Amino acid sequence: MKYLFFFSLNIFLFTHAFSQDYKFEAGIQGGPNLSYFSYKNSFIQNARKPTDIQFSAGLFFQYNLSENFSLRIDPTFDRKGYQYKDITFTDNSGNILGTGKLYGHLDYITIPVLFKASVGNKVKYFVNAGPSIGLLLSETFIYDNPYGNGNQKTHNTNQYKKADAGITAGLGIAIPLGNAIALSFEVRNNVGLTNINKNSNANSAIHANTTSMLVGVAYKFGSN
C-alpha cells in the first residue's frame, strides 16, 4: 500500500507539472529571410525583381491570455537585401553607359506586435498577425561600375526614411522540449506599407518586404 501511495503521488505530480499553465514566455529566434524590394527608377532599365537572401535574428516576449490566445512583441534585427542583375545604366540624356548589376542592404530593428492563436495539446500549431514598425539603422549600396572600374560602395542612409510601417503575419509549430522549454519553427511574412524613399517622386517609390524562416527557443515562466 505504501508503494502504491508513493507511485500514485509521483504520477499526480508529474501530470500536474506537465499540464501547468504559464502566463509568460520569452526567448530568441532567427533564420534566413528572402527580401523583395518593390523599386522604380527611371535610370534603371529592364531590371529583374530585386530579391536577395539575408537574415533576421532577435528576441520575443509573449503574454498568454489563455491556453489558445496570446499577445507577443518581437524586437528583431532584420537585414533586408536587394540585387538587380543585367541592367542598363543611362545618363540624364538617355545615353547608354553600360550594363551591370547593383545590390545592397538596409539594416532595421523591426518591432511587430502580434496577436497569436494556437491549437493542440502538447505540440502547438499557431498563427499570428499584427502591425509592425521598422527603425532604419544603416544602408549600404554597391554597384558594378559600367566603365569596368570594379565595385563601388556607398552609404546613403540619409536618403531613406527612418521608419517603415508594415503588417506582419506568420504560421508555425511549437514543440515542447521539457516542462518549460519549447522549440518553434515559423514562416513569417512582413509587408512594408510605406514608401521608404525620401524622394517624393512616385517613380522612385520603394517598398521593402521579407519572408523569413525562423527557428526559436522559448522559456516559459509565471505559472498559475
PDB file of C-alpha atoms in Angstrom:
ATOM      1  CA  MET A   1       0.000   0.000   0.000  1.00  0.00           C
ATOM      2  CA  LYS A   2       2.849   2.384   0.853  1.00  0.00           C
ATOM      3  CA  TYR A   3       4.474   1.841  -2.559  1.00  0.00           C
ATOM      4  CA  LEU A   4       1.134   2.300  -4.288  1.00  0.00           C
ATOM      5  CA  PHE A   5       0.637   5.596  -2.465  1.00  0.00           C
ATOM      6  CA  PHE A   6       4.054   6.974  -3.490  1.00  0.00           C
ATOM      7  CA  PHE A   7       3.589   5.738  -7.055  1.00  0.00           C
ATOM      8  CA  SER A   8       0.211   7.491  -7.288  1.00  0.00           C
ATOM      9  CA  LEU A   9       1.677  10.667  -5.772  1.00  0.00           C
ATOM     10  CA  ASN A  10       4.506  10.722  -8.332  1.00  0.00           C
ATOM     11  CA  ILE A  11       2.053  10.233 -11.184  1.00  0.00           C
ATOM     12  CA  PHE A  12      -0.061  13.117  -9.869  1.00  0.00           C
ATOM     13  CA  LEU A  13       2.901  15.487  -9.519  1.00  0.00           C
ATOM     14  CA  PHE A  14       4.252  14.610 -12.969  1.00  0.00           C
ATOM     15  CA  THR A  15       0.861  15.122 -14.616  1.00  0.00           C
ATOM     16  CA  HIS A  16       0.301  18.393 -12.789  1.00  0.00           C
ATOM     17  CA  ALA A  17       3.718  19.733 -13.781  1.00  0.00           C
ATOM     18  CA  PHE A  18       3.335  18.728 -17.421  1.00  0.00           C
ATOM     19  CA  SER A  19      -0.070  20.388 -17.705  1.00  0.00           C
ATOM     20  CA  GLN A  20       0.957  23.506 -15.820  1.00  0.00           C
ATOM     21  CA  ASP A  21      -0.068  26.785 -17.453  1.00  0.00           C
ATOM     22  CA  TYR A  22       2.380  29.663 -17.803  1.00  0.00           C
ATOM     23  CA  LYS A  23       1.455  33.323 -18.236  1.00  0.00           C
ATOM     24  CA  PHE A  24       4.723  34.424 -19.853  1.00  0.00           C
ATOM     25  CA  GLU A  25       7.194  33.221 -22.447  1.00  0.00           C
ATOM     26  CA  ALA A  26      10.489  34.742 -23.605  1.00  0.00           C
ATOM     27  CA  GLY A  27      13.159  33.558 -25.971  1.00  0.00           C
ATOM     28  CA  ILE A  28      15.359  34.014 -29.005  1.00  0.00           C
ATOM     29  CA  GLN A  29      14.731  33.310 -32.683  1.00  0.00           C
ATOM     30  CA  GLY A  30      16.435  33.751 -36.023  1.00  0.00           C
ATOM     31  CA  GLY A  31      16.966  32.455 -39.517  1.00  0.00           C
ATOM     32  CA  PRO A  32      17.284  33.371 -43.203  1.00  0.00           C
ATOM     33  CA  ASN A  33      14.926  35.731 -44.976  1.00  0.00           C
ATOM     34  CA  LEU A  34      14.055  36.346 -48.605  1.00  0.00           C
ATOM     35  CA  SER A  35      13.876  40.079 -49.239  1.00  0.00           C
ATOM     36  CA  TYR A  36      11.938  41.710 -52.034  1.00  0.00           C
ATOM     37  CA  PHE A  37      12.128  45.431 -52.814  1.00  0.00           C
ATOM     38  CA  SER A  38       9.456  46.991 -54.995  1.00  0.00           C
ATOM     39  CA  TYR A  39      11.577  49.689 -56.624  1.00  0.00           C
ATOM     40  CA  LYS A  40      11.022  52.085 -59.533  1.00  0.00           C
ATOM     41  CA  ASN A  41      13.660  54.344 -61.033  1.00  0.00           C
ATOM     42  CA  SER A  42      13.736  55.985 -64.451  1.00  0.00           C
ATOM     43  CA  PHE A  43      17.524  55.472 -64.793  1.00  0.00           C
ATOM     44  CA  ILE A  44      17.383  51.671 -64.471  1.00  0.00           C
ATOM     45  CA  GLN A  45      16.109  49.731 -67.468  1.00  0.00           C
ATOM     46  CA  ASN A  46      14.985  46.077 -67.762  1.00  0.00           C
ATOM     47  CA  ALA A  47      15.816  45.171 -64.165  1.00  0.00           C
ATOM     48  CA  ARG A  48      14.911  41.785 -62.748  1.00  0.00           C
ATOM     49  CA  LYS A  49      12.981  41.587 -59.498  1.00  0.00           C
ATOM     50  CA  PRO A  50      15.451  42.678 -56.790  1.00  0.00           C
ATOM     51  CA  THR A  51      15.350  39.675 -54.448  1.00  0.00           C
ATOM     52  CA  ASP A  52      18.101  38.619 -52.090  1.00  0.00           C
ATOM     53  CA  ILE A  53      18.672  36.177 -49.200  1.00  0.00           C
ATOM     54  CA  GLN A  54      19.693  37.824 -45.912  1.00  0.00           C
ATOM     55  CA  PHE A  55      18.880  37.069 -42.257  1.00  0.00           C
ATOM     56  CA  SER A  56      16.788  38.004 -39.224  1.00  0.00           C
ATOM     57  CA  ALA A  57      17.569  37.498 -35.519  1.00  0.00           C
ATOM     58  CA  GLY A  58      16.066  38.744 -32.297  1.00  0.00           C
ATOM     59  CA  LEU A  59      14.080  38.244 -29.107  1.00  0.00           C
ATOM     60  CA  PHE A  60      10.428  37.712 -28.317  1.00  0.00           C
ATOM     61  CA  PHE A  61       8.223  38.246 -25.288  1.00  0.00           C
ATOM     62  CA  GLN A  62       4.789  36.667 -25.001  1.00  0.00           C
ATOM     63  CA  TYR A  63       1.866  37.086 -22.620  1.00  0.00           C
ATOM     64  CA  ASN A  64      -0.607  34.205 -22.662  1.00  0.00           C
ATOM     65  CA  LEU A  65      -4.178  35.461 -22.383  1.00  0.00           C
ATOM     66  CA  SER A  66      -5.497  31.906 -22.268  1.00  0.00           C
ATOM     67  CA  GLU A  67      -4.492  28.428 -23.385  1.00  0.00           C
ATOM     68  CA  ASN A  68      -5.115  29.320 -27.030  1.00  0.00           C
ATOM     69  CA  PHE A  69      -4.570  33.087 -27.352  1.00  0.00           C
ATOM     70  CA  SER A  70      -1.531  35.276 -26.715  1.00  0.00           C
ATOM     71  CA  LEU A  71      -0.030  38.694 -27.286  1.00  0.00           C
ATOM     72  CA  ARG A  72       3.648  38.987 -28.186  1.00  0.00           C
ATOM     73  CA  ILE A  73       6.261  41.558 -29.162  1.00  0.00           C
ATOM     74  CA  ASP A  74       9.299  40.557 -31.241  1.00  0.00           C
ATOM     75  CA  PRO A  75      12.162  43.112 -31.425  1.00  0.00           C
ATOM     76  CA  THR A  76      14.233  41.787 -34.329  1.00  0.00           C
ATOM     77  CA  PHE A  77      17.320  42.787 -36.298  1.00  0.00           C
ATOM     78  CA  ASP A  78      16.399  42.483 -39.992  1.00  0.00           C
ATOM     79  CA  ARG A  79      18.870  42.782 -42.830  1.00  0.00           C
ATOM     80  CA  LYS A  80      16.825  43.453 -45.964  1.00  0.00           C
ATOM     81  CA  GLY A  81      18.782  42.961 -49.165  1.00  0.00           C
ATOM     82  CA  TYR A  82      18.258  43.556 -52.871  1.00  0.00           C
ATOM     83  CA  GLN A  83      20.128  42.984 -56.100  1.00  0.00           C
ATOM     84  CA  TYR A  84      19.492  43.880 -59.731  1.00  0.00           C
ATOM     85  CA  LYS A  85      21.150  41.862 -62.481  1.00  0.00           C
ATOM     86  CA  ASP A  86      21.661  42.546 -66.179  1.00  0.00           C
ATOM     87  CA  ILE A  87      20.513  46.149 -66.029  1.00  0.00           C
ATOM     88  CA  THR A  88      21.321  49.007 -68.386  1.00  0.00           C
ATOM     89  CA  PHE A  89      22.624  52.281 -66.967  1.00  0.00           C
ATOM     90  CA  THR A  90      21.841  55.551 -68.765  1.00  0.00           C
ATOM     91  CA  ASP A  91      22.737  59.186 -68.149  1.00  0.00           C
ATOM     92  CA  ASN A  92      20.302  62.091 -67.824  1.00  0.00           C
ATOM     93  CA  SER A  93      20.110  62.371 -71.608  1.00  0.00           C
ATOM     94  CA  GLY A  94      19.240  58.720 -72.100  1.00  0.00           C
ATOM     95  CA  ASN A  95      22.668  57.729 -73.418  1.00  0.00           C
ATOM     96  CA  ILE A  96      23.659  54.163 -72.502  1.00  0.00           C
ATOM     97  CA  LEU A  97      26.623  53.973 -70.143  1.00  0.00           C
ATOM     98  CA  GLY A  98      26.849  50.190 -69.902  1.00  0.00           C
ATOM     99  CA  THR A  99      25.327  47.125 -68.281  1.00  0.00           C
ATOM    100  CA  GLY A 100      25.949  45.566 -64.893  1.00  0.00           C
ATOM    101  CA  LYS A 101      24.293  44.925 -61.566  1.00  0.00           C
ATOM    102  CA  LEU A 102      23.661  46.717 -58.305  1.00  0.00           C
ATOM    103  CA  TYR A 103      22.934  45.366 -54.844  1.00  0.00           C
ATOM    104  CA  GLY A 104      22.959  46.328 -51.219  1.00  0.00           C
ATOM    105  CA  HIS A 105      21.124  46.065 -47.929  1.00  0.00           C
ATOM    106  CA  LEU A 106      19.235  48.052 -45.325  1.00  0.00           C
ATOM    107  CA  ASP A 107      19.561  47.139 -41.641  1.00  0.00           C
ATOM    108  CA  TYR A 108      16.464  47.565 -39.469  1.00  0.00           C
ATOM    109  CA  ILE A 109      15.252  46.967 -35.965  1.00  0.00           C
ATOM    110  CA  THR A 110      11.756  45.665 -36.647  1.00  0.00           C
ATOM    111  CA  ILE A 111       9.191  45.569 -33.835  1.00  0.00           C
ATOM    112  CA  PRO A 112       5.980  43.667 -34.601  1.00  0.00           C
ATOM    113  CA  VAL A 113       3.123  43.473 -32.083  1.00  0.00           C
ATOM    114  CA  LEU A 114       1.297  40.207 -32.751  1.00  0.00           C
ATOM    115  CA  PHE A 115      -1.937  38.522 -31.759  1.00  0.00           C
ATOM    116  CA  LYS A 116      -1.309  34.766 -31.669  1.00  0.00           C
ATOM    117  CA  ALA A 117      -3.795  31.865 -31.819  1.00  0.00           C
ATOM    118  CA  SER A 118      -2.702  28.283 -31.034  1.00  0.00           C
ATOM    119  CA  VAL A 119      -4.284  24.840 -31.169  1.00  0.00           C
ATOM    120  CA  GLY A 120      -3.048  21.483 -29.939  1.00  0.00           C
ATOM    121  CA  ASN A 121      -2.279  19.749 -26.676  1.00  0.00           C
ATOM    122  CA  LYS A 122       1.449  19.082 -26.364  1.00  0.00           C
ATOM    123  CA  VAL A 123       2.537  20.160 -29.841  1.00  0.00           C
ATOM    124  CA  LYS A 124       1.077  23.578 -30.665  1.00  0.00           C
ATOM    125  CA  TYR A 125       0.184  24.831 -34.140  1.00  0.00           C
ATOM    126  CA  PHE A 126      -0.133  28.588 -34.326  1.00  0.00           C
ATOM    127  CA  VAL A 127      -0.834  31.624 -36.486  1.00  0.00           C
ATOM    128  CA  ASN A 128      -0.097  35.234 -35.637  1.00  0.00           C
ATOM    129  CA  ALA A 129      -0.604  38.661 -37.186  1.00  0.00           C
ATOM    130  CA  GLY A 130      -0.316  42.325 -36.321  1.00  0.00           C
ATOM    131  CA  PRO A 131       1.222  45.712 -37.148  1.00  0.00           C
ATOM    132  CA  SER A 132       4.955  46.355 -37.154  1.00  0.00           C
ATOM    133  CA  ILE A 133       7.351  49.260 -37.311  1.00  0.00           C
ATOM    134  CA  GLY A 134      10.887  49.160 -38.708  1.00  0.00           C
ATOM    135  CA  LEU A 135      13.579  51.578 -37.497  1.00  0.00           C
ATOM    136  CA  LEU A 136      16.391  52.077 -40.020  1.00  0.00           C
ATOM    137  CA  LEU A 137      19.952  51.692 -38.710  1.00  0.00           C
ATOM    138  CA  SER A 138      22.015  51.948 -41.906  1.00  0.00           C
ATOM    139  CA  GLU A 139      22.059  51.383 -45.674  1.00  0.00           C
ATOM    140  CA  THR A 140      24.846  50.078 -47.907  1.00  0.00           C
ATOM    141  CA  PHE A 141      24.695  50.388 -51.700  1.00  0.00           C
ATOM    142  CA  ILE A 142      27.074  48.531 -54.052  1.00  0.00           C
ATOM    143  CA  TYR A 143      27.150  48.615 -57.863  1.00  0.00           C
ATOM    144  CA  ASP A 144      29.320  47.386 -60.705  1.00  0.00           C
ATOM    145  CA  ASN A 145      30.783  50.403 -62.452  1.00  0.00           C
ATOM    146  CA  PRO A 146      29.717  50.347 -66.133  1.00  0.00           C
ATOM    147  CA  TYR A 147      33.189  51.613 -67.092  1.00  0.00           C
ATOM    148  CA  GLY A 148      34.815  48.471 -65.686  1.00  0.00           C
ATOM    149  CA  ASN A 149      36.449  50.004 -62.605  1.00  0.00           C
ATOM    150  CA  GLY A 150      35.132  47.350 -60.225  1.00  0.00           C
ATOM    151  CA  ASN A 151      32.599  47.539 -57.419  1.00  0.00           C
ATOM    152  CA  GLN A 152      31.709  50.882 -55.898  1.00  0.00           C
ATOM    153  CA  LYS A 153      30.310  51.065 -52.346  1.00  0.00           C
ATOM    154  CA  THR A 154      28.440  53.943 -50.765  1.00  0.00           C
ATOM    155  CA  HIS A 155      26.334  54.530 -47.651  1.00  0.00           C
ATOM    156  CA  ASN A 156      23.189  56.519 -48.371  1.00  0.00           C
ATOM    157  CA  THR A 157      21.279  56.076 -45.124  1.00  0.00           C
ATOM    158  CA  ASN A 158      20.068  59.682 -45.153  1.00  0.00           C
ATOM    159  CA  GLN A 159      18.210  59.066 -48.440  1.00  0.00           C
ATOM    160  CA  TYR A 160      15.759  56.719 -46.677  1.00  0.00           C
ATOM    161  CA  LYS A 161      13.057  57.378 -44.134  1.00  0.00           C
ATOM    162  CA  LYS A 162      13.902  56.451 -40.572  1.00  0.00           C
ATOM    163  CA  ALA A 163      10.715  54.441 -40.028  1.00  0.00           C
ATOM    164  CA  ASP A 164       8.782  51.885 -42.070  1.00  0.00           C
ATOM    165  CA  ALA A 165       5.282  50.752 -41.091  1.00  0.00           C
ATOM    166  CA  GLY A 166       4.109  47.293 -42.072  1.00  0.00           C
ATOM    167  CA  ILE A 167       1.936  44.247 -41.465  1.00  0.00           C
ATOM    168  CA  THR A 168       3.459  41.022 -40.109  1.00  0.00           C
ATOM    169  CA  ALA A 169       1.845  37.568 -40.266  1.00  0.00           C
ATOM    170  CA  GLY A 170       3.133  34.037 -39.772  1.00  0.00           C
ATOM    171  CA  LEU A 171       2.310  30.417 -39.083  1.00  0.00           C
ATOM    172  CA  GLY A 172       4.291  27.694 -37.376  1.00  0.00           C
ATOM    173  CA  ILE A 173       4.626  24.911 -34.843  1.00  0.00           C
ATOM    174  CA  ALA A 174       5.938  24.780 -31.254  1.00  0.00           C
ATOM    175  CA  ILE A 175       7.341  21.507 -29.892  1.00  0.00           C
ATOM    176  CA  PRO A 176       7.926  21.034 -26.138  1.00  0.00           C
ATOM    177  CA  LEU A 177      11.459  20.059 -25.101  1.00  0.00           C
ATOM    178  CA  GLY A 178      10.556  19.905 -21.442  1.00  0.00           C
ATOM    179  CA  ASN A 179       8.127  21.340 -18.958  1.00  0.00           C
ATOM    180  CA  ALA A 180       9.117  24.987 -19.512  1.00  0.00           C
ATOM    181  CA  ILE A 181      11.070  24.972 -22.802  1.00  0.00           C
ATOM    182  CA  ALA A 182       9.741  24.782 -26.359  1.00  0.00           C
ATOM    183  CA  LEU A 183      11.292  24.783 -29.835  1.00  0.00           C
ATOM    184  CA  SER A 184       9.412  26.650 -32.572  1.00  0.00           C
ATOM    185  CA  PHE A 185       9.539  26.809 -36.372  1.00  0.00           C
ATOM    186  CA  GLU A 186       7.763  29.637 -38.165  1.00  0.00           C
ATOM    187  CA  VAL A 187       7.328  31.056 -41.658  1.00  0.00           C
ATOM    188  CA  ARG A 188       6.725  34.791 -41.325  1.00  0.00           C
ATOM    189  CA  ASN A 189       5.950  37.471 -43.898  1.00  0.00           C
ATOM    190  CA  ASN A 190       6.418  41.201 -43.359  1.00  0.00           C
ATOM    191  CA  VAL A 191       4.877  43.591 -45.893  1.00  0.00           C
ATOM    192  CA  GLY A 192       6.105  47.187 -45.951  1.00  0.00           C
ATOM    193  CA  LEU A 193       3.231  49.641 -46.364  1.00  0.00           C
ATOM    194  CA  THR A 194       5.124  52.910 -46.667  1.00  0.00           C
ATOM    195  CA  ASN A 195       7.434  54.332 -49.304  1.00  0.00           C
ATOM    196  CA  ILE A 196      10.812  54.304 -47.515  1.00  0.00           C
ATOM    197  CA  ASN A 197      12.440  56.597 -50.095  1.00  0.00           C
ATOM    198  CA  LYS A 198      12.639  60.248 -49.007  1.00  0.00           C
ATOM    199  CA  ASN A 199      12.242  61.277 -52.668  1.00  0.00           C
ATOM    200  CA  SER A 200       8.577  62.182 -53.129  1.00  0.00           C
ATOM    201  CA  ASN A 201       8.651  61.250 -56.838  1.00  0.00           C
ATOM    202  CA  ALA A 202       6.211  58.350 -57.401  1.00  0.00           C
ATOM    203  CA  ASN A 203       8.621  56.788 -59.918  1.00  0.00           C
ATOM    204  CA  SER A 204      11.204  56.407 -57.137  1.00  0.00           C
ATOM    205  CA  ALA A 205       8.930  54.668 -54.607  1.00  0.00           C
ATOM    206  CA  ILE A 206      10.497  51.819 -52.606  1.00  0.00           C
ATOM    207  CA  HIS A 207       8.607  49.236 -50.538  1.00  0.00           C
ATOM    208  CA  ALA A 208      10.500  46.561 -48.574  1.00  0.00           C
ATOM    209  CA  ASN A 209       9.060  43.083 -47.996  1.00  0.00           C
ATOM    210  CA  THR A 210      10.555  39.976 -46.385  1.00  0.00           C
ATOM    211  CA  THR A 211       9.639  36.326 -45.896  1.00  0.00           C
ATOM    212  CA  SER A 212      11.556  34.714 -43.010  1.00  0.00           C
ATOM    213  CA  MET A 213      12.183  31.151 -41.830  1.00  0.00           C
ATOM    214  CA  LEU A 214      12.541  31.475 -38.049  1.00  0.00           C
ATOM    215  CA  VAL A 215      13.753  28.914 -35.514  1.00  0.00           C
ATOM    216  CA  GLY A 216      13.172  29.859 -31.894  1.00  0.00           C
ATOM    217  CA  VAL A 217      13.617  28.620 -28.338  1.00  0.00           C
ATOM    218  CA  ALA A 218      11.124  29.779 -25.682  1.00  0.00           C
ATOM    219  CA  TYR A 219      11.344  29.647 -21.907  1.00  0.00           C
ATOM    220  CA  LYS A 220       8.015  29.630 -20.050  1.00  0.00           C
ATOM    221  CA  PHE A 221       7.540  31.167 -16.597  1.00  0.00           C
ATOM    222  CA  GLY A 222       4.946  32.715 -14.328  1.00  0.00           C
ATOM    223  CA  SER A 223       2.825  29.618 -13.690  1.00  0.00           C
ATOM    224  CA  ASN A 224      -0.754  29.961 -12.478  1.00  0.00           C
TER     225      ASN A 224
END
